Amino acid sequence: MTEHVDHHQHAYIESGHKEDYLKRLRRIEGQARGLQRMVEEEKYCIDILTQVSAMTKALQSVALGLLDQHMSHCVADAARKGGPEADAKLKEASDAIARLVKS
Protein backbone atom coordinates (compact mmCIF):
# COMPACT_ATOMS: atom_id res chain seq x y z
CA MET A 1 0.00 0.00 0.00
CA THR A 2 1.35 3.43 -0.93
CA GLU A 3 1.54 6.16 1.65
CA HIS A 4 -0.41 9.33 0.81
CA VAL A 5 1.75 12.44 0.76
CA ASP A 6 0.02 15.80 1.18
CA HIS A 7 1.73 18.08 -1.36
CA HIS A 8 -0.15 21.13 -0.15
CA GLN A 9 0.35 21.05 3.59
CA HIS A 10 0.85 24.53 4.92
CA ALA A 11 4.34 25.63 5.75
CA TYR A 12 5.60 28.83 7.21
CA ILE A 13 7.45 31.83 5.95
CA GLU A 14 10.46 32.54 8.12
CA SER A 15 9.92 35.19 10.76
CA GLY A 16 10.73 38.66 9.46
CA HIS A 17 10.36 37.65 5.82
CA LYS A 18 6.56 37.70 5.78
CA GLU A 19 6.36 41.46 6.26
CA ASP A 20 9.09 41.95 3.65
CA TYR A 21 7.17 39.84 1.11
CA LEU A 22 3.93 41.66 1.87
CA LYS A 23 5.65 45.05 1.49
CA ARG A 24 7.15 44.00 -1.85
CA LEU A 25 3.82 42.58 -3.07
CA ARG A 26 2.03 45.82 -2.13
CA ARG A 27 4.66 47.71 -4.16
CA ILE A 28 4.02 45.36 -7.11
CA GLU A 29 0.27 45.91 -6.70
CA GLY A 30 0.95 49.65 -6.99
CA GLN A 31 3.00 49.02 -10.12
CA ALA A 32 0.07 47.08 -11.62
CA ARG A 33 -2.29 49.99 -10.92
CA GLY A 34 0.26 52.33 -12.50
CA LEU A 35 0.38 50.13 -15.59
CA GLN A 36 -3.40 50.19 -15.87
CA ARG A 37 -3.32 53.98 -15.63
CA MET A 38 -0.60 54.18 -18.29
CA VAL A 39 -2.71 52.07 -20.67
CA GLU A 40 -5.85 54.10 -19.91
CA GLU A 41 -3.92 57.30 -20.61
CA GLU A 42 -2.41 55.76 -23.77
CA LYS A 43 1.18 56.37 -22.71
CA TYR A 44 4.06 55.54 -25.03
CA CYS A 45 4.26 51.75 -25.56
CA ILE A 46 7.97 51.52 -24.75
CA ASP A 47 7.39 53.27 -21.41
CA ILE A 48 4.64 50.76 -20.58
CA LEU A 49 6.87 47.85 -21.58
CA THR A 50 9.66 49.22 -19.37
CA GLN A 51 7.27 49.22 -16.41
CA VAL A 52 6.05 45.70 -17.26
CA SER A 53 9.67 44.55 -17.22
CA ALA A 54 10.28 46.18 -13.83
CA MET A 55 7.14 44.56 -12.41
CA THR A 56 8.14 41.17 -13.82
CA LYS A 57 11.58 41.42 -12.20
CA ALA A 58 9.99 42.36 -8.88
CA LEU A 59 7.66 39.33 -9.04
CA GLN A 60 10.56 37.06 -9.97
CA SER A 61 12.50 38.34 -6.99
CA VAL A 62 9.62 37.47 -4.65
CA ALA A 63 9.29 34.04 -6.28
CA LEU A 64 12.99 33.30 -5.90
CA GLY A 65 12.91 34.33 -2.25
CA LEU A 66 9.95 32.06 -1.57
CA LEU A 67 11.61 29.22 -3.46
CA ASP A 68 14.81 29.67 -1.45
CA GLN A 69 12.83 29.54 1.80
CA HIS A 70 10.95 26.45 0.62
CA MET A 71 14.18 24.69 -0.36
CA SER A 72 16.02 25.52 2.86
CA HIS A 73 13.16 24.52 5.14
CA CYS A 74 10.45 22.27 3.68
CA VAL A 75 12.59 20.41 1.16
CA ALA A 76 15.63 20.13 3.43
CA ASP A 77 13.49 18.82 6.32
CA ALA A 78 11.79 16.27 4.06
CA ALA A 79 15.14 15.18 2.61
CA ARG A 80 16.52 14.57 6.11
CA LYS A 81 13.50 12.39 6.92
CA GLY A 82 13.66 10.56 3.59
CA GLY A 83 10.93 8.35 2.16
CA PRO A 84 8.01 9.30 -0.10
CA GLU A 85 7.66 12.77 1.40
CA ALA A 86 11.24 13.62 0.41
CA ASP A 87 10.63 12.42 -3.14
CA ALA A 88 7.40 14.41 -3.34
CA LYS A 89 8.99 17.61 -1.99
CA LEU A 90 11.92 17.35 -4.40
CA LYS A 91 9.54 16.80 -7.34
CA GLU A 92 7.37 19.69 -6.20
CA ALA A 93 10.41 22.00 -5.98
CA SER A 94 11.68 20.84 -9.37
CA ASP A 95 8.27 21.54 -10.94
CA ALA A 96 8.17 25.00 -9.33
CA ILE A 97 11.63 25.80 -10.70
CA ALA A 98 10.54 24.64 -14.18
CA ARG A 99 7.50 26.95 -14.01
CA LEU A 100 9.69 29.88 -12.97
CA VAL A 101 12.17 29.25 -15.77
CA LYS A 102 9.35 29.13 -18.34
CA SER A 103 7.75 32.35 -17.12
Tab-separated table of N, CA and C in Angstrom, residues 11-102:
chain	number	residue	atom	x	y	z
A	11	ALA	N	3.035	25.429	5.142
A	11	ALA	CA	4.343	25.634	5.745
A	11	ALA	C	4.353	27.041	6.337
A	12	TYR	N	5.492	27.496	6.636
A	12	TYR	CA	5.600	28.825	7.212
A	12	TYR	C	6.596	29.636	6.400
A	13	ILE	N	6.456	30.928	6.529
A	13	ILE	CA	7.450	31.834	5.952
A	13	ILE	C	8.255	32.334	7.135
A	14	GLU	N	9.554	32.201	7.023
A	14	GLU	CA	10.459	32.536	8.121
A	14	GLU	C	10.130	33.902	8.718
A	15	SER	N	10.201	33.969	10.025
A	15	SER	CA	9.920	35.195	10.758
A	15	SER	C	10.720	36.365	10.178
A	16	GLY	N	10.067	37.479	10.012
A	16	GLY	CA	10.734	38.655	9.460
A	16	GLY	C	10.606	38.752	7.957
A	17	HIS	N	10.472	37.622	7.277
A	17	HIS	CA	10.360	37.648	5.824
A	17	HIS	C	8.932	37.927	5.364
A	18	LYS	N	7.964	37.525	6.165
A	18	LYS	CA	6.558	37.699	5.780
A	18	LYS	C	6.247	39.172	5.513
A	19	GLU	N	6.619	40.039	6.434
A	19	GLU	CA	6.357	41.464	6.256
A	19	GLU	C	7.103	42.019	5.046
A	20	ASP	N	8.321	41.530	4.823
A	20	ASP	CA	9.091	41.951	3.650
A	20	ASP	C	8.375	41.548	2.364
A	21	TYR	N	7.894	40.296	2.312
A	21	TYR	CA	7.171	39.838	1.114
A	21	TYR	C	5.896	40.650	0.909
A	22	LEU	N	5.169	40.895	1.992
A	22	LEU	CA	3.927	41.663	1.866
A	22	LEU	C	4.206	43.089	1.385
A	23	LYS	N	5.267	43.690	1.900
A	23	LYS	CA	5.655	45.047	1.488
A	23	LYS	C	5.999	45.062	-0.001
A	24	ARG	N	6.765	44.069	-0.439
A	24	ARG	CA	7.152	43.998	-1.849
A	24	ARG	C	5.939	43.739	-2.738
A	25	LEU	N	5.023	42.877	-2.276
A	25	LEU	CA	3.824	42.581	-3.065
A	25	LEU	C	2.896	43.800	-3.149
A	26	ARG	N	2.831	44.582	-2.077
A	26	ARG	CA	2.034	45.823	-2.131
A	26	ARG	C	2.642	46.802	-3.148
A	27	ARG	N	3.977	46.851	-3.194
A	27	ARG	CA	4.655	47.711	-4.158
A	27	ARG	C	4.330	47.239	-5.587
A	28	ILE	N	4.342	45.933	-5.788
A	28	ILE	CA	4.018	45.356	-7.106
A	28	ILE	C	2.563	45.662	-7.464
A	29	GLU	N	1.688	45.581	-6.470
A	29	GLU	CA	0.274	45.914	-6.696
A	29	GLU	C	0.148	47.367	-7.164
A	30	GLY	N	0.933	48.243	-6.560
A	30	GLY	CA	0.945	49.646	-6.985
A	30	GLY	C	1.462	49.792	-8.405
A	31	GLN	N	2.488	48.998	-8.745
A	31	GLN	CA	3.001	49.025	-10.119
A	31	GLN	C	1.922	48.581	-11.107
A	32	ALA	N	1.139	47.575	-10.736
A	32	ALA	CA	0.072	47.083	-11.620
A	32	ALA	C	-0.979	48.174	-11.833
A	33	ARG	N	-1.331	48.884	-10.772
A	33	ARG	CA	-2.291	49.994	-10.922
A	33	ARG	C	-1.701	51.084	-11.813
A	34	GLY	N	-0.405	51.340	-11.655
A	34	GLY	CA	0.258	52.333	-12.500
A	34	GLY	C	0.241	51.920	-13.962
A	35	LEU	N	0.438	50.636	-14.216
A	35	LEU	CA	0.383	50.126	-15.593
A	35	LEU	C	-1.015	50.299	-16.184
A	36	GLN	N	-2.031	50.008	-15.397
A	36	GLN	CA	-3.405	50.194	-15.870
A	36	GLN	C	-3.641	51.656	-16.241
A	37	ARG	N	-3.164	52.544	-15.378
A	37	ARG	CA	-3.316	53.981	-15.626
A	37	ARG	C	-2.578	54.386	-16.901
A	38	MET	N	-1.374	53.850	-17.092
A	38	MET	CA	-0.598	54.175	-18.294
A	38	MET	C	-1.338	53.743	-19.559
A	39	VAL	N	-1.952	52.562	-19.505
A	39	VAL	CA	-2.706	52.073	-20.665
A	39	VAL	C	-3.936	52.946	-20.879
A	40	GLU	N	-4.663	53.243	-19.789
A	40	GLU	CA	-5.847	54.102	-19.909
A	40	GLU	C	-5.495	55.456	-20.515
A	41	GLU	N	-4.340	55.983	-20.133
A	41	GLU	CA	-3.916	57.302	-20.613
A	41	GLU	C	-3.153	57.219	-21.933
A	42	GLU	N	-3.070	56.002	-22.488
A	42	GLU	CA	-2.409	55.757	-23.772
A	42	GLU	C	-0.982	56.312	-23.804
A	43	LYS	N	-0.222	55.957	-22.771
A	43	LYS	CA	1.181	56.369	-22.710
A	43	LYS	C	1.978	55.646	-23.792
A	44	TYR	N	3.175	56.103	-24.020
A	44	TYR	CA	4.062	55.538	-25.030
A	44	TYR	C	4.321	54.060	-24.726
A	45	CYS	N	4.169	53.210	-25.735
A	45	CYS	CA	4.264	51.751	-25.561
A	45	CYS	C	5.569	51.318	-24.897
A	46	ILE	N	6.678	51.911	-25.307
A	46	ILE	CA	7.972	51.520	-24.745
A	46	ILE	C	8.027	51.837	-23.251
A	47	ASP	N	7.434	52.945	-22.835
A	47	ASP	CA	7.392	53.274	-21.406
A	47	ASP	C	6.573	52.242	-20.634
A	48	ILE	N	5.463	51.793	-21.215
A	48	ILE	CA	4.636	50.763	-20.578
A	48	ILE	C	5.424	49.462	-20.485
A	49	LEU	N	6.083	49.087	-21.568
A	49	LEU	CA	6.872	47.854	-21.578
A	49	LEU	C	8.002	47.895	-20.548
A	50	THR	N	8.609	49.055	-20.378
A	50	THR	CA	9.661	49.218	-19.371
A	50	THR	C	9.103	48.946	-17.977
A	51	GLN	N	7.904	49.452	-17.716
A	51	GLN	CA	7.274	49.220	-16.414
A	51	GLN	C	6.846	47.761	-16.238
A	52	VAL	N	6.389	47.123	-17.315
A	52	VAL	CA	6.047	45.698	-17.262
A	52	VAL	C	7.295	44.900	-16.896
A	53	SER	N	8.412	45.238	-17.504
A	53	SER	CA	9.669	44.552	-17.223
A	53	SER	C	10.070	44.724	-15.757
A	54	ALA	N	9.934	45.918	-15.238
A	54	ALA	CA	10.281	46.182	-13.831
A	54	ALA	C	9.377	45.379	-12.899
A	55	MET	N	8.088	45.311	-13.229
A	55	MET	CA	7.144	44.559	-12.405
A	55	MET	C	7.449	43.060	-12.476
A	56	THR	N	7.790	42.576	-13.652
A	56	THR	CA	8.137	41.166	-13.824
A	56	THR	C	9.354	40.809	-12.980
A	57	LYS	N	10.371	41.668	-13.003
A	57	LYS	CA	11.578	41.423	-12.204
A	57	LYS	C	11.251	41.409	-10.709
A	58	ALA	N	10.375	42.307	-10.291
A	58	ALA	CA	9.990	42.357	-8.877
A	58	ALA	C	9.260	41.073	-8.474
A	59	LEU	N	8.371	40.583	-9.319
A	59	LEU	CA	7.660	39.330	-9.037
A	59	LEU	C	8.626	38.149	-9.011
A	60	GLN	N	9.572	38.138	-9.941
A	60	GLN	CA	10.558	37.055	-9.967
A	60	GLN	C	11.400	37.063	-8.702
A	61	SER	N	11.717	38.230	-8.209
A	61	SER	CA	12.502	38.342	-6.989
A	61	SER	C	11.746	37.751	-5.794
A	62	VAL	N	10.448	38.039	-5.710
A	62	VAL	CA	9.619	37.468	-4.646
A	62	VAL	C	9.574	35.946	-4.803
A	63	ALA	N	9.364	35.484	-6.029
A	63	ALA	CA	9.287	34.042	-6.280
A	63	ALA	C	10.579	33.334	-5.890
A	64	LEU	N	11.708	33.916	-6.241
A	64	LEU	CA	12.994	33.301	-5.904
A	64	LEU	C	13.222	33.270	-4.394
A	65	GLY	N	12.801	34.309	-3.712
A	65	GLY	CA	12.913	34.329	-2.249
A	65	GLY	C	12.064	33.243	-1.618
A	66	LEU	N	10.826	33.096	-2.096
A	66	LEU	CA	9.945	32.058	-1.572
A	66	LEU	C	10.496	30.668	-1.879
A	67	LEU	N	11.027	30.505	-3.078
A	67	LEU	CA	11.613	29.219	-3.459
A	67	LEU	C	12.808	28.888	-2.571
A	68	ASP	N	13.648	29.870	-2.316
A	68	ASP	CA	14.805	29.670	-1.451
A	68	ASP	C	14.373	29.235	-0.056
A	69	GLN	N	13.347	29.907	0.480
A	69	GLN	CA	12.825	29.539	1.798
A	69	GLN	C	12.291	28.106	1.779
A	70	HIS	N	11.540	27.775	0.732
A	70	HIS	CA	10.953	26.447	0.622
A	70	HIS	C	12.049	25.382	0.569
A	71	MET	N	13.081	25.652	-0.225
A	71	MET	CA	14.176	24.686	-0.364
A	71	MET	C	14.925	24.510	0.966
A	72	SER	N	15.201	25.603	1.649
A	72	SER	CA	16.020	25.515	2.856
A	72	SER	C	15.246	25.006	4.068
A	73	HIS	N	13.931	25.020	4.008
A	73	HIS	CA	13.156	24.524	5.141
A	73	HIS	C	12.393	23.255	4.778
A	74	CYS	N	11.344	23.396	3.986
A	74	CYS	CA	10.450	22.265	3.683
A	74	CYS	C	11.180	21.120	2.987
A	75	VAL	N	11.911	21.453	1.928
A	75	VAL	CA	12.591	20.407	1.156
A	75	VAL	C	13.728	19.796	1.969
A	76	ALA	N	14.511	20.634	2.627
A	76	ALA	CA	15.627	20.127	3.430
A	76	ALA	C	15.123	19.234	4.565
A	77	ASP	N	14.048	19.640	5.241
A	77	ASP	CA	13.487	18.820	6.318
A	77	ASP	C	13.001	17.478	5.786
A	78	ALA	N	12.295	17.512	4.663
A	78	ALA	CA	11.786	16.271	4.064
A	78	ALA	C	12.945	15.370	3.622
A	79	ALA	N	13.996	15.963	3.073
A	79	ALA	CA	15.144	15.178	2.605
A	79	ALA	C	15.837	14.487	3.791
A	80	ARG	N	15.911	15.178	4.920
A	80	ARG	CA	16.519	14.571	6.113
A	80	ARG	C	15.710	13.368	6.588
A	81	LYS	N	14.371	13.479	6.475
A	81	LYS	CA	13.496	12.386	6.917
A	81	LYS	C	13.482	11.246	5.912
A	82	GLY	N	13.656	11.575	4.632
A	82	GLY	CA	13.657	10.558	3.586
A	82	GLY	C	12.265	10.038	3.287
A	83	GLY	N	12.201	8.993	2.483
A	83	GLY	CA	10.933	8.347	2.156
A	83	GLY	C	10.143	9.087	1.092
A	84	PRO	N	8.858	8.730	0.962
A	84	PRO	CA	8.009	9.296	-0.098
A	84	PRO	C	7.835	10.813	0.008
A	85	GLU	N	7.823	11.328	1.234
A	85	GLU	CA	7.661	12.774	1.402
A	85	GLU	C	8.845	13.521	0.790
A	86	ALA	N	10.046	12.988	0.975
A	86	ALA	CA	11.241	13.619	0.407
A	86	ALA	C	11.159	13.629	-1.114
A	87	ASP	N	10.776	12.502	-1.682
A	87	ASP	CA	10.634	12.423	-3.139
A	87	ASP	C	9.604	13.420	-3.644
A	88	ALA	N	8.487	13.502	-2.930
A	88	ALA	CA	7.404	14.407	-3.335
A	88	ALA	C	7.845	15.869	-3.239
A	89	LYS	N	8.533	16.227	-2.162
A	89	LYS	CA	8.990	17.613	-1.986
A	89	LYS	C	10.025	17.988	-3.043
A	90	LEU	N	10.925	17.081	-3.367
A	90	LEU	CA	11.919	17.351	-4.404
A	90	LEU	C	11.250	17.535	-5.765
A	91	LYS	N	10.274	16.686	-6.080
A	91	LYS	CA	9.538	16.796	-7.344
A	91	LYS	C	8.767	18.111	-7.393
A	92	GLU	N	8.124	18.443	-6.294
A	92	GLU	CA	7.367	19.686	-6.198
A	92	GLU	C	8.276	20.901	-6.442
A	93	ALA	N	9.460	20.901	-5.811
A	93	ALA	CA	10.414	21.996	-5.984
A	93	ALA	C	10.918	22.047	-7.417
A	94	SER	N	11.218	20.902	-7.986
A	94	SER	CA	11.680	20.839	-9.368
A	94	SER	C	10.622	21.393	-10.325
A	95	ASP	N	9.368	21.029	-10.100
A	95	ASP	CA	8.269	21.536	-10.936
A	95	ASP	C	8.122	23.063	-10.792
A	96	ALA	N	8.278	23.548	-9.566
A	96	ALA	CA	8.175	25.000	-9.331
A	96	ALA	C	9.298	25.741	-10.050
A	97	ILE	N	10.501	25.179	-10.005
A	97	ILE	CA	11.633	25.797	-10.703
A	97	ILE	C	11.374	25.805	-12.210
A	98	ALA	N	10.854	24.707	-12.745
A	98	ALA	CA	10.543	24.636	-14.177
A	98	ALA	C	9.516	25.707	-14.554
A	99	ARG	N	8.505	25.906	-13.711
A	99	ARG	CA	7.499	26.949	-14.009
A	99	ARG	C	8.132	28.336	-13.995
A	100	LEU	N	9.034	28.577	-13.047
A	100	LEU	CA	9.687	29.882	-12.971
A	100	LEU	C	10.581	30.127	-14.189
A	101	VAL	N	11.279	29.102	-14.624
A	101	VAL	CA	12.173	29.248	-15.771
A	101	VAL	C	11.372	29.544	-17.040
A	102	LYS	N	10.190	28.932	-17.149
A	102	LYS	CA	9.353	29.125	-18.343
A	102	LYS	C	8.646	30.483	-18.343
